[in-house]
Short mmCIF file of C-alpha atoms in Angstrom, two decimals:
data_model
loop_
_atom_site.label_atom_id
_atom_site.label_comp_id
_atom_site.label_asym_id
_atom_site.label_seq_id
_atom_site.Cartn_x
_atom_site.Cartn_y
_atom_site.Cartn_z
CA MET A 1 19.91 -15.60 -17.03
CA LYS A 2 22.72 -18.51 -17.67
CA LYS A 3 24.50 -16.31 -17.68
CA TYR A 4 24.77 -14.28 -15.01
CA LEU A 5 24.01 -17.90 -12.66
CA LEU A 6 26.66 -19.77 -14.10
CA GLU A 7 29.11 -16.68 -12.54
CA ILE A 8 27.88 -17.13 -9.22
CA LYS A 9 28.04 -20.89 -9.58
CA GLY A 10 30.38 -21.82 -6.67
CA TYR A 11 27.85 -20.37 -4.36
CA ILE A 12 24.73 -21.76 -5.83
CA ILE A 13 26.92 -25.22 -5.25
CA GLY A 14 28.17 -23.97 -1.92
CA SER A 15 24.23 -23.21 -1.39
CA LEU A 16 22.82 -26.50 -1.95
CA ALA A 17 25.53 -28.31 0.04
CA CYS A 18 24.83 -26.63 3.10
CA TYR A 19 21.17 -26.65 1.98
CA PHE A 20 21.31 -30.66 2.09
CA LEU A 21 23.87 -31.04 5.47
CA GLU A 22 20.66 -28.33 6.77
CA THR A 23 17.86 -30.84 6.46
CA ALA A 24 19.74 -33.88 7.25
CA ALA A 25 20.60 -31.73 10.49
CA THR A 26 16.13 -31.30 10.68
CA ALA A 27 15.75 -34.29 9.93
CA VAL A 28 18.02 -35.97 12.77
CA THR A 29 16.60 -33.87 15.02
CA LEU A 30 12.34 -33.73 14.36
CA PHE A 31 13.26 -38.13 14.22
CA LEU A 32 15.07 -37.85 17.76
CA PRO A 33 12.23 -36.98 19.67
CA GLY A 34 9.45 -40.34 19.23
CA TYR A 35 12.50 -42.22 19.20
CA LEU A 36 12.91 -41.30 22.42
CA VAL A 37 9.63 -41.79 23.51
CA ASP A 38 9.56 -45.86 23.05
CA HIS A 39 13.09 -46.30 23.75
CA TYR A 40 13.60 -44.07 27.56
CA LEU A 41 13.33 -47.32 29.11
CA GLU A 42 16.52 -49.20 27.46
CA GLY A 43 18.23 -46.86 29.84
CA VAL A 44 20.36 -43.60 31.40
CA GLY A 45 23.24 -44.93 28.57
CA THR A 46 20.35 -44.76 25.95
CA ILE A 47 19.05 -41.00 27.33
CA TRP A 48 22.46 -39.54 26.71
CA TYR A 49 23.63 -40.91 23.81
CA LEU A 50 20.53 -39.23 21.96
CA VAL A 51 20.78 -36.43 24.40
CA ILE A 52 24.44 -35.51 22.60
CA CYS A 53 23.09 -36.83 18.90
CA TYR A 54 20.82 -34.04 19.05
CA ILE A 55 23.19 -31.69 20.27
CA LEU A 56 25.81 -32.06 17.20
CA ALA A 57 22.58 -32.18 15.00
CA PHE A 58 21.89 -28.60 16.45
CA SER A 59 25.04 -27.34 16.91
CA MET A 60 25.57 -28.61 12.76
CA TYR A 61 21.87 -27.28 12.24
CA LEU A 62 23.65 -23.99 13.51
CA ILE A 63 26.63 -23.50 11.60
CA VAL A 64 24.87 -24.77 8.51
CA CYS A 65 22.44 -22.40 8.68
CA TYR A 66 25.16 -19.28 9.17
CA LEU A 67 26.72 -20.18 5.84
CA ILE A 68 23.48 -20.10 4.16
CA ASN A 69 23.17 -16.63 5.20
CA ARG A 70 26.91 -16.35 4.56
CA PHE A 71 25.75 -17.84 0.95
CA SER A 72 23.16 -15.68 0.49
CA ASP A 73 24.83 -12.12 0.93
CA TYR A 74 27.43 -13.26 -1.82
CA ARG A 75 25.60 -15.33 -4.59
CA ARG A 76 23.08 -11.73 -4.33
CA ILE A 77 25.34 -9.32 -4.38
CA LYS A 78 27.40 -10.41 -7.52
CA PHE A 79 24.83 -11.32 -8.88
CA GLU A 80 22.96 -7.61 -8.83
CA LYS A 81 26.51 -5.86 -9.40
CA SER A 82 26.70 -8.10 -12.36
CA ILE A 83 22.94 -7.76 -14.31
CA LYS A 84 22.53 -3.56 -13.30
CA ASN A 85 26.40 -3.33 -14.22
CA ASP A 86 25.34 -5.20 -18.05
CA PHE A 87 22.06 -3.37 -18.02
CA PHE A 88 24.17 0.65 -17.85
CA ASN A 89 26.86 -0.36 -20.23
CA SER A 90 24.09 -1.63 -22.78
CA VAL A 91 22.44 1.54 -22.78
CA ILE A 92 25.49 3.15 -22.33
CA ASP A 93 25.79 1.82 -25.40
CA LYS A 94 22.42 2.51 -27.26
CA ASN A 95 22.47 3.97 -30.38
CA PHE A 96 20.12 7.14 -29.91
CA GLU A 97 17.08 5.72 -31.59
CA ASP A 98 17.53 2.16 -29.74
CA TYR A 99 17.89 5.24 -26.62
CA TYR A 100 14.85 6.68 -26.22
CA LYS A 101 12.33 3.47 -27.01
CA PHE A 102 12.27 3.93 -23.12
CA ASP A 103 12.01 7.47 -21.19
CA VAL A 104 14.89 8.39 -18.75
CA GLY A 105 12.34 7.27 -15.63
CA GLU A 106 11.71 4.36 -16.79
CA TYR A 107 15.41 3.61 -17.42
CA LEU A 108 16.15 4.52 -13.53
CA SER A 109 13.20 2.87 -12.55
CA MET A 110 14.90 -1.03 -14.34
CA GLN A 111 18.36 0.11 -12.69
CA ALA A 112 16.61 1.29 -9.36
CA ASN A 113 14.08 -1.01 -8.88
CA ASP A 114 12.84 -3.47 -11.71
CA ILE A 115 16.56 -5.52 -11.83
CA THR A 116 16.90 -5.35 -7.17
CA GLU A 117 13.06 -6.85 -7.17
CA MET A 118 14.27 -9.27 -10.21
CA CYS A 119 16.59 -9.90 -7.69
CA GLN A 120 14.86 -10.59 -4.15
CA ASN A 121 11.71 -13.11 -5.91
CA TYR A 122 14.35 -14.50 -8.37
CA LEU A 123 17.77 -15.96 -7.79
CA SER A 124 16.59 -16.63 -3.27
CA PRO A 125 13.31 -18.45 -4.75
CA LEU A 126 14.51 -20.55 -6.91
CA LEU A 127 17.26 -21.72 -4.79
CA SER A 128 14.91 -22.07 -2.20
CA ILE A 129 12.67 -24.01 -5.10
CA TYR A 130 15.28 -26.36 -4.92
CA ARG A 131 16.43 -26.41 -0.46
CA SER A 132 12.11 -27.11 -0.57
CA ILE A 133 12.44 -30.18 -3.54
CA MET A 134 15.40 -31.25 -1.12
CA MET A 135 13.55 -31.06 1.99
CA ILE A 136 10.60 -33.18 0.78
CA VAL A 137 12.30 -35.25 -0.63
CA VAL A 138 15.13 -36.52 2.58
CA PHE A 139 12.00 -35.65 5.00
CA GLY A 140 10.04 -38.10 2.70
CA ILE A 141 12.48 -40.86 2.94
CA SER A 142 13.12 -40.24 7.13
CA LEU A 143 8.82 -41.56 7.08
CA ILE A 144 8.88 -44.41 4.72
CA VAL A 145 12.68 -45.97 6.76
CA CYS A 146 11.54 -44.47 9.79
CA VAL A 147 8.26 -43.97 10.41
CA ASP A 148 5.43 -45.81 8.26
CA PHE A 149 5.33 -46.70 4.68
CA SER A 150 1.45 -45.51 4.00
CA ILE A 151 2.05 -42.49 6.42
CA ALA A 152 4.27 -40.86 3.93
CA ILE A 153 2.63 -42.05 0.71
CA ALA A 154 -0.50 -40.18 1.68
CA ILE A 155 1.42 -36.94 2.62
CA ILE A 156 4.76 -37.13 -0.13
CA LEU A 157 1.26 -37.75 -2.74
CA GLY A 158 -0.63 -34.59 -1.91
CA SER A 159 2.08 -31.72 -1.29
CA VAL A 160 3.11 -33.46 -5.25
CA LEU A 161 -0.50 -32.11 -5.77
CA ALA A 162 0.10 -29.00 -3.75
CA SER A 163 3.25 -28.04 -5.58
CA PHE A 164 0.56 -27.12 -8.64
CA VAL A 165 -1.81 -25.22 -6.82
CA PRO A 166 0.30 -22.03 -8.23
CA GLN A 167 -0.10 -22.42 -11.23
CA LEU A 168 -3.50 -21.58 -11.23
CA THR A 169 -2.45 -17.57 -10.39
CA ALA A 170 0.59 -16.84 -11.52
CA SER A 171 0.24 -16.10 -15.03
CA LYS A 172 -2.15 -13.40 -13.72
CA LEU A 173 0.90 -12.52 -11.23
CA ALA A 174 3.37 -11.93 -13.61
CA GLU A 175 1.02 -9.67 -15.81
CA ARG A 176 -0.47 -7.35 -12.90
CA ASN A 177 2.92 -7.67 -11.54
CA SER A 178 5.20 -6.24 -14.90
CA THR A 179 1.96 -3.73 -15.51
CA TYR A 180 2.55 -2.21 -11.93
CA LEU A 181 6.68 -2.34 -12.30
CA LYS A 182 6.05 -0.38 -16.16
CA GLU A 183 3.04 2.14 -14.14
CA VAL A 184 6.77 2.48 -11.35
CA GLY A 185 8.47 3.49 -14.87
CA LYS A 186 6.51 6.30 -16.37
CA TYR A 187 5.59 8.28 -11.91
CA THR A 188 9.60 7.99 -11.72
CA SER A 189 9.38 10.23 -14.83
CA LYS A 190 7.19 12.23 -13.45
CA ILE A 191 8.72 12.77 -10.47
CA LYS A 192 12.58 13.79 -11.87
CA THR A 193 10.66 16.27 -14.15
CA TYR A 194 7.89 17.59 -11.21
CA PHE A 195 11.00 17.97 -8.68
CA GLU A 196 13.09 19.91 -11.44
CA SER A 197 11.01 22.32 -11.98
CA HIS A 198 11.41 23.82 -8.11
CA ASP A 199 12.55 26.63 -8.68
CA ILE A 200 9.39 27.68 -11.06
CA LEU A 201 7.04 27.32 -9.52
CA ASP A 202 4.96 29.83 -7.46
CA LYS A 203 1.98 29.35 -4.58
CA LYS A 204 -0.28 29.06 -7.40
CA SER A 205 1.46 26.88 -9.43
CA ALA A 206 3.09 24.07 -6.74
CA ASN A 207 -0.79 23.05 -5.63
CA SER A 208 -1.26 22.62 -8.93
CA ILE A 209 1.65 20.64 -9.28
CA LYS A 210 1.06 18.80 -5.97
CA LYS A 211 -2.67 17.78 -6.69
CA VAL A 212 -1.20 16.02 -10.80
CA HIS A 213 1.30 14.05 -8.50
CA GLN A 214 -1.79 12.88 -5.62
CA LYS A 215 -2.95 11.48 -9.04
CA ASP A 216 -0.35 9.95 -10.42
CA LEU A 217 0.73 8.83 -6.68
CA GLU A 218 -2.61 6.87 -7.06
CA SER A 219 -2.41 5.52 -10.41
CA VAL A 220 0.91 3.70 -9.44
CA LEU A 221 -0.26 2.60 -6.40
CA SER A 222 -4.02 1.83 -7.17
CA ARG A 223 -1.79 -0.87 -9.57
CA ASN A 224 -0.20 -1.89 -6.66
CA MET A 225 -3.17 -2.48 -5.15
CA HIS A 226 -4.56 -4.77 -7.73
CA PHE A 227 -1.21 -6.80 -7.67
CA ARG A 228 -1.37 -7.60 -4.12
CA LYS A 229 -5.41 -8.63 -4.15
CA LEU A 230 -4.54 -11.40 -6.26
CA ASN A 231 -1.00 -12.54 -4.58
CA SER A 232 -2.83 -12.19 -1.35
CA PHE A 233 -5.86 -14.82 -2.98
CA ALA A 234 -2.28 -17.34 -3.75
CA MET A 235 -0.93 -16.58 -1.06
CA VAL A 236 -4.26 -18.37 0.92
CA LEU A 237 -5.16 -20.63 -1.76
CA ASN A 238 -1.67 -22.29 -1.75
CA GLY A 239 -0.76 -21.94 1.93
CA GLY A 240 -5.07 -23.88 2.45
CA SER A 241 -3.83 -27.11 -0.26
CA VAL A 242 -0.46 -26.92 2.05
CA GLU A 243 -2.24 -26.77 4.71
CA PHE A 244 -4.81 -29.68 3.91
CA ILE A 245 -1.92 -32.46 3.30
CA ALA A 246 -1.47 -31.95 7.24
CA VAL A 247 -5.09 -32.85 7.83
CA ILE A 248 -4.51 -36.07 5.60
CA SER A 249 -1.24 -36.91 7.77
CA PHE A 250 -4.15 -36.14 11.16
CA ILE A 251 -6.70 -38.82 10.20
CA MET A 252 -3.92 -41.11 8.45
CA VAL A 253 -1.96 -40.89 12.18
CA ALA A 254 -5.68 -41.66 13.72
CA MET A 255 -5.91 -45.25 12.32
CA LEU A 256 -3.16 -46.48 12.20
CA LEU A 257 -2.54 -45.70 16.19
CA TYR A 258 -6.40 -47.47 16.48
CA SER A 259 -5.07 -50.32 14.54
CA LYS A 260 -1.85 -50.33 16.27
CA SER A 261 0.36 -50.54 13.96
CA ILE A 262 2.35 -47.79 14.93
CA THR A 263 4.01 -46.90 18.33
CA ILE A 264 3.34 -43.57 20.07
CA GLY A 265 6.41 -42.10 19.79
CA MET A 266 6.34 -43.11 15.94
CA ALA A 267 3.27 -41.35 15.84
CA THR A 268 4.81 -38.31 17.66
CA ALA A 269 7.32 -38.45 14.48
CA ALA A 270 5.02 -38.71 12.54
CA PHE A 271 2.57 -35.89 13.18
CA ILE A 272 6.16 -33.15 13.74
CA TYR A 273 6.82 -35.10 10.62
CA SER A 274 4.34 -33.83 8.84
CA THR A 275 3.88 -30.60 9.76
CA LYS A 276 7.82 -29.68 8.82
CA PHE A 277 6.48 -30.71 6.33
CA ILE A 278 4.22 -28.45 5.88
CA ASP A 279 6.65 -25.22 5.42
CA PRO A 280 9.00 -26.61 2.39
CA ILE A 281 5.95 -26.80 0.62
CA TYR A 282 4.52 -23.66 0.66
CA GLU A 283 7.98 -22.19 0.58
CA LEU A 284 8.01 -24.55 -2.64
CA ASN A 285 4.04 -23.08 -4.06
CA VAL A 286 4.91 -19.54 -2.42
CA ASN A 287 8.35 -19.55 -4.65
CA ILE A 288 7.55 -20.89 -8.25
CA GLY A 289 5.03 -18.21 -7.75
CA ARG A 290 7.47 -15.63 -7.09
CA VAL A 291 9.57 -16.62 -9.77
CA LYS A 292 7.03 -16.45 -12.05
CA SER A 293 6.35 -13.91 -11.50
CA THR A 294 9.46 -11.94 -12.43
CA LYS A 295 9.39 -13.69 -16.00
CA ASN A 296 7.89 -10.06 -17.56
CA ILE A 297 11.42 -8.62 -16.35
CA GLN A 298 13.47 -10.74 -17.17
CA GLU A 299 12.23 -10.63 -21.11
CA LYS A 300 12.02 -6.94 -20.61
CA LEU A 301 15.79 -6.69 -19.43
CA GLN A 302 17.54 -9.77 -21.21
CA ASP A 303 15.45 -7.63 -24.12
CA ILE A 304 17.64 -4.34 -23.23
CA ILE A 305 20.62 -6.39 -22.30
CA CYS A 306 21.24 -8.64 -25.36
CA SER A 307 19.92 -6.22 -27.99
CA LYS A 308 22.91 -4.68 -29.94
CA SER A 309 23.03 -1.53 -32.51
CA SER A 310 22.48 -2.95 -36.24
CA ASP A 311 25.25 -0.01 -37.16
CA SER A 312 27.78 -1.29 -38.94
CA PHE A 313 29.35 1.99 -40.63
CA LYS A 314 33.06 2.22 -40.89
CA SER A 315 34.77 3.56 -38.24
CA ILE A 316 36.81 7.01 -39.22
CA ASP A 317 38.18 9.61 -37.17
CA ARG A 318 39.81 12.27 -40.01
CA VAL A 319 37.63 14.37 -42.51
CA GLU A 320 38.64 17.48 -45.15
CA LYS A 321 35.22 17.44 -46.51
CA ILE A 322 31.37 17.01 -44.90
CA GLU A 323 28.35 17.51 -47.37
CA THR A 324 24.74 17.85 -46.72
CA ASN A 325 22.52 16.80 -49.79
CA HIS A 326 18.66 17.87 -49.86
CA ILE A 327 18.21 16.46 -45.95
CA THR A 328 14.50 16.17 -44.90
CA LYS A 329 13.09 15.10 -41.95
CA THR A 330 9.26 14.62 -40.47
CA LEU A 331 8.99 14.30 -37.23
CA GLY A 332 5.41 14.16 -35.64
CA LYS A 333 3.70 16.53 -38.59
CA THR A 334 6.54 19.22 -39.55
CA GLU A 335 8.92 18.36 -42.06
CA ILE A 336 11.93 20.25 -42.17
CA ASN A 337 13.62 20.47 -45.36
CA LEU A 338 17.78 22.06 -44.52
CA PRO A 339 19.78 24.11 -47.75
CA ASP A 340 22.28 21.89 -49.10
CA MET A 341 25.65 23.62 -46.98
CA GLU A 342 30.02 22.17 -47.72
CA PHE A 343 31.60 22.17 -44.64
CA ILE A 344 35.91 22.18 -45.18
CA TYR A 345 38.08 20.99 -42.60
CA PRO A 346 39.61 23.55 -40.63
CA ASN A 347 37.47 25.91 -40.92
CA LYS A 348 34.97 27.56 -38.46
CA TYR A 349 30.59 27.85 -39.23
CA LEU A 350 28.29 29.76 -38.17
CA ILE A 351 24.33 28.62 -38.52
CA THR A 352 21.44 31.08 -37.22
CA GLY A 353 18.07 30.83 -38.36
CA ASP A 354 14.49 30.70 -36.80
CA ASN A 355 13.36 27.88 -33.62
CA GLY A 356 12.25 24.67 -34.67
CA ALA A 357 14.10 25.84 -38.41
CA GLY A 358 15.92 21.87 -38.09
CA LYS A 359 19.41 23.70 -36.53
CA SER A 360 19.57 21.06 -34.13
CA VAL A 361 17.91 18.49 -35.82
CA LEU A 362 21.18 18.92 -38.68
CA PHE A 363 23.18 17.94 -35.64
CA ARG A 364 21.41 15.31 -34.39
CA MET A 365 21.30 14.12 -38.10
CA LEU A 366 25.13 14.21 -38.35
CA MET A 367 25.01 12.27 -35.14
CA HIS A 368 23.57 9.71 -36.65
CA PHE A 369 20.76 10.45 -33.50
CA TYR A 370 18.23 10.77 -36.37
CA LYS A 371 17.54 8.95 -40.34
CA LEU A 372 17.54 10.84 -42.79
CA ASP A 373 13.87 11.42 -44.72
CA ASN A 374 15.83 12.04 -47.95
CA GLY A 375 18.46 13.06 -49.21
CA GLU A 376 22.58 12.08 -47.58
CA ILE A 377 25.32 13.79 -45.54
CA LYS A 378 28.24 12.75 -47.41
CA TYR A 379 32.13 12.14 -44.29
CA ASP A 380 35.03 12.70 -47.75
CA GLU A 381 32.50 10.75 -50.08
CA LEU A 382 31.43 8.45 -47.50
CA SER A 383 27.66 8.61 -46.85
CA GLN A 384 27.75 5.50 -43.76
CA VAL A 385 29.90 6.01 -41.52
CA ASP A 386 31.31 5.41 -37.68
CA VAL A 387 31.16 9.02 -36.79
CA SER A 388 31.83 8.35 -32.78
CA LEU A 389 35.34 9.15 -32.33
CA LEU A 390 34.88 12.18 -35.56
CA ASN A 391 32.70 14.45 -33.96
CA ALA A 392 32.65 16.14 -30.13
CA TYR A 393 28.83 17.30 -29.72
CA SER A 394 27.58 19.52 -27.86
CA PRO A 395 23.96 20.11 -26.99
CA GLN A 396 21.82 23.91 -26.14
CA TYR A 397 22.04 22.21 -22.35
CA PRO A 398 24.86 20.95 -21.18
CA VAL A 399 25.74 17.51 -19.83
CA ILE A 400 27.51 18.47 -16.23
CA PHE A 401 28.43 15.52 -14.35
CA GLU A 402 28.45 15.05 -9.88
CA THR A 403 31.63 15.59 -9.35
CA ASP A 404 34.46 17.85 -10.17
CA TYR A 405 36.24 19.84 -12.64
CA TYR A 406 38.86 18.69 -14.02
CA ASN A 407 37.02 15.05 -14.36
CA ASN A 408 34.12 16.80 -16.28
CA VAL A 409 35.84 17.97 -18.48
CA THR A 410 38.00 15.45 -19.25
CA LEU A 411 34.93 13.11 -19.15
CA TYR A 412 36.61 11.23 -15.83
CA GLY A 413 39.94 10.41 -17.37
CA THR A 414 38.55 9.33 -20.33
CA TYR A 415 40.39 12.56 -22.89
CA ASP A 416 43.42 14.30 -22.57
CA ASP A 417 44.27 17.17 -20.44
CA LYS A 418 48.04 18.65 -22.55
CA ASN A 419 46.33 21.10 -24.00
CA LEU A 420 43.48 21.89 -21.46
CA SER A 421 45.85 24.98 -19.78
CA LEU A 422 45.68 26.38 -23.39
CA TYR A 423 42.49 25.31 -24.44
CA GLU A 424 41.12 27.77 -20.45
CA THR A 425 42.30 31.16 -21.41
CA PHE A 426 40.57 31.03 -24.06
CA PHE A 427 37.85 32.23 -21.67
CA PRO A 428 38.74 35.29 -18.78
CA ASP A 429 41.01 34.72 -16.04
CA ASP A 430 38.73 35.41 -13.62
CA LEU A 431 35.95 32.86 -14.67
CA ILE A 432 38.23 29.98 -15.20
CA GLU A 433 39.32 30.33 -12.27
CA GLN A 434 35.65 30.63 -10.14
CA VAL A 435 35.15 27.24 -12.79
CA LYS A 436 38.39 25.39 -11.34
CA THR A 437 37.11 26.43 -7.13
CA SER A 438 34.09 24.75 -7.32
CA THR A 439 33.81 22.08 -5.37
CA MET A 440 30.79 20.35 -7.26
CA SER A 441 30.43 21.21 -11.26
CA LYS A 442 26.07 21.30 -11.03
CA ASN A 443 26.13 24.02 -8.89
CA LEU A 444 27.55 26.27 -11.52
CA SER A 445 26.30 29.10 -13.31
CA GLY A 446 24.18 28.04 -16.03
CA GLY A 447 27.41 30.66 -18.56
CA GLU A 448 29.63 28.78 -16.05
CA LYS A 449 28.03 25.77 -17.24
CA GLN A 450 28.33 26.48 -20.60
CA VAL A 451 32.68 26.81 -20.78
CA ILE A 452 32.90 23.18 -18.63
CA ALA A 453 30.64 21.83 -22.01
CA LEU A 454 32.85 23.82 -24.44
CA LEU A 455 36.29 22.62 -22.69
CA ARG A 456 34.62 18.66 -22.99
CA SER A 457 34.46 19.33 -26.91
CA LEU A 458 38.42 20.70 -26.73
CA CYS A 459 40.10 18.21 -25.39
CA SER A 460 38.16 15.53 -26.99
CA GLU A 461 40.44 16.96 -29.57
CA LYS A 462 37.80 15.16 -32.40
CA PRO A 463 38.70 17.01 -35.76
CA VAL A 464 35.15 18.44 -35.99
CA LEU A 465 33.34 20.17 -33.25
CA LEU A 466 28.84 20.76 -33.01
CA LEU A 467 28.48 23.13 -30.65
CA ASP A 468 25.02 23.51 -30.30
CA GLU A 469 24.13 27.26 -28.59
CA PRO A 470 27.36 27.30 -26.59
CA PHE A 471 27.03 30.98 -26.23
CA SER A 472 23.42 31.13 -24.98
CA ALA A 473 24.21 32.13 -21.20
CA MET A 474 27.45 33.63 -21.40
CA ASN A 475 28.39 37.58 -21.55
CA GLU A 476 29.87 39.27 -24.12
CA VAL A 477 33.21 39.66 -22.61
CA THR A 478 33.41 35.64 -22.52
CA ILE A 479 31.73 35.49 -26.38
CA GLU A 480 34.61 37.75 -27.73
CA LYS A 481 37.87 35.79 -25.55
CA PHE A 482 36.11 32.50 -26.89
CA LEU A 483 36.10 33.34 -30.90
CA SER A 484 38.87 35.27 -30.74
CA ASN A 485 40.58 31.75 -30.94
CA LEU A 486 38.52 29.70 -32.39
CA ASP A 487 41.44 30.26 -35.27
CA LYS A 488 44.12 27.72 -32.44
CA ILE A 489 41.11 25.43 -32.51
CA LYS A 490 42.70 22.31 -35.03
CA ALA A 491 39.31 21.08 -35.92
CA MET A 492 36.48 21.72 -38.46
CA VAL A 493 34.08 23.81 -35.88
CA ILE A 494 30.61 24.10 -36.52
CA ILE A 495 28.20 25.94 -34.31
CA ILE A 496 24.20 27.25 -34.00
CA ALA A 497 23.93 30.06 -31.84
CA HIS A 498 21.78 33.23 -32.08
CA ASN A 499 23.95 36.08 -30.27
CA VAL A 500 26.68 36.51 -32.14
CA ASN A 501 25.77 38.52 -35.15
CA ASN A 502 28.32 40.64 -34.22
CA TYR A 503 31.22 38.11 -34.56
CA SER A 504 30.72 36.93 -38.69
CA ASN A 505 34.80 38.12 -39.47
CA TYR A 506 35.08 34.69 -37.57
CA PHE A 507 33.81 32.47 -39.72
CA LYS A 508 34.44 31.32 -42.75
CA HIS A 509 30.94 31.35 -43.87
CA ILE A 510 27.42 31.60 -41.76
CA TYR A 511 24.67 29.55 -43.67
CA ASN A 512 21.51 31.03 -42.58
CA ILE A 513 18.10 28.72 -41.89
CA TYR A 514 14.74 29.92 -42.77
CA GLY A 515 11.90 29.28 -43.88
CA THR A 516 12.88 25.89 -44.56
CA LYS A 517 9.30 23.99 -43.03
CA HIS A 518 5.78 23.66 -42.98
CA LYS A 519 2.61 21.94 -41.84
CA LYS A 520 1.22 18.86 -43.00
#
């Protein structure tokens, strides 16, 4: 967190300065009532002087409180924005293996919930700890100088002892809070799937989903209750230790009044100070616990943000030949054995075969999403290369962003649109018109979404296009129109498909993958 605290150091310094002024103004307003009790007989001039001092101190307190709130708003927004931005960028930059250490729902929960909670229970409480310490010191000095040394020492010692009480429950609170947030991540992932299933549910299956969701909801809320149960006990324990200081103060003032060691005015000031002393001590205890409760969240977020991919492959953006030799890959209990293949630029290739034979697995290995168990993949005789600038990958289920046509096909302007008009001629005119006029691409049909995915791959202008089932939702007219323009694409095109058997003449070679798996 040090990096993010340094980014807002100006706001932190400003907040601490305001905390000091706030505390000083508060100390003055606490001292003046007792002083007035002891000196009101000195005349009207003294009374007016004290009234003016009180009004000035109170006015300064109000102004400083406003500045504190503004500093708090700015620092919190910038702190949260910086962490969320780094977290998002880090997740996007992860390689396939590291990315899938967490479910998408867990990432959503971390981005939307964990970071916000960490900011609420770390940044503000952390600064509030310094504010409480400042108030304890200033009020302590005021008690020693203006009221009575023995009362001050008793209250300060009691405060020090009370500050250790939160340590009794801090570790358990952090553990339970971390467990609860993990459950929230899993719940978010499940909810996403339940909502996505809406269109396939009938009344009977909808009731089943409702029952399953109820169990999931009860599970996550029981974790929350488990945390809150201990949190309630901790708050009572911390609050009780703080309130005990008021008991000490009451006994000390009573003894000093009996022995006539202090005036009635200073006894009044002592009571007011001791009452106000309780607030920063209580806040100190609570905020120490809140900061400690975020420890596990901090560690998880920092691990994700700071972890870097260990891959350091040579980056290439051109290739003449790709070869696969003796590739095997085990997924679960299934071992996939792929035939040796050779792909030459700018030829076009078709890959067919049984479901689950390993066609999509091949693409994931070509993209370095999966590591090979055995065998090798060579790019112009190089086996360790960064393919991010080389391969354009279009998965079975098109990724469609919640934006317009242009941003989808150019990936928010990442790809040049200089050849977009040409690529649009690869599809029927009425289909392109329908896709382009749609206000939100998310609302398109399956085939229309596949058109956008293909146009995006073409606009990338990468030398290798890996297209996984790009025609599964298209009609024959659209498929034939696209394939008839296949030779116009200046790239090595490798297509996985089931529904293009009648168009084999458009491909340089067809690789059939059959019977290449067995159960262990």
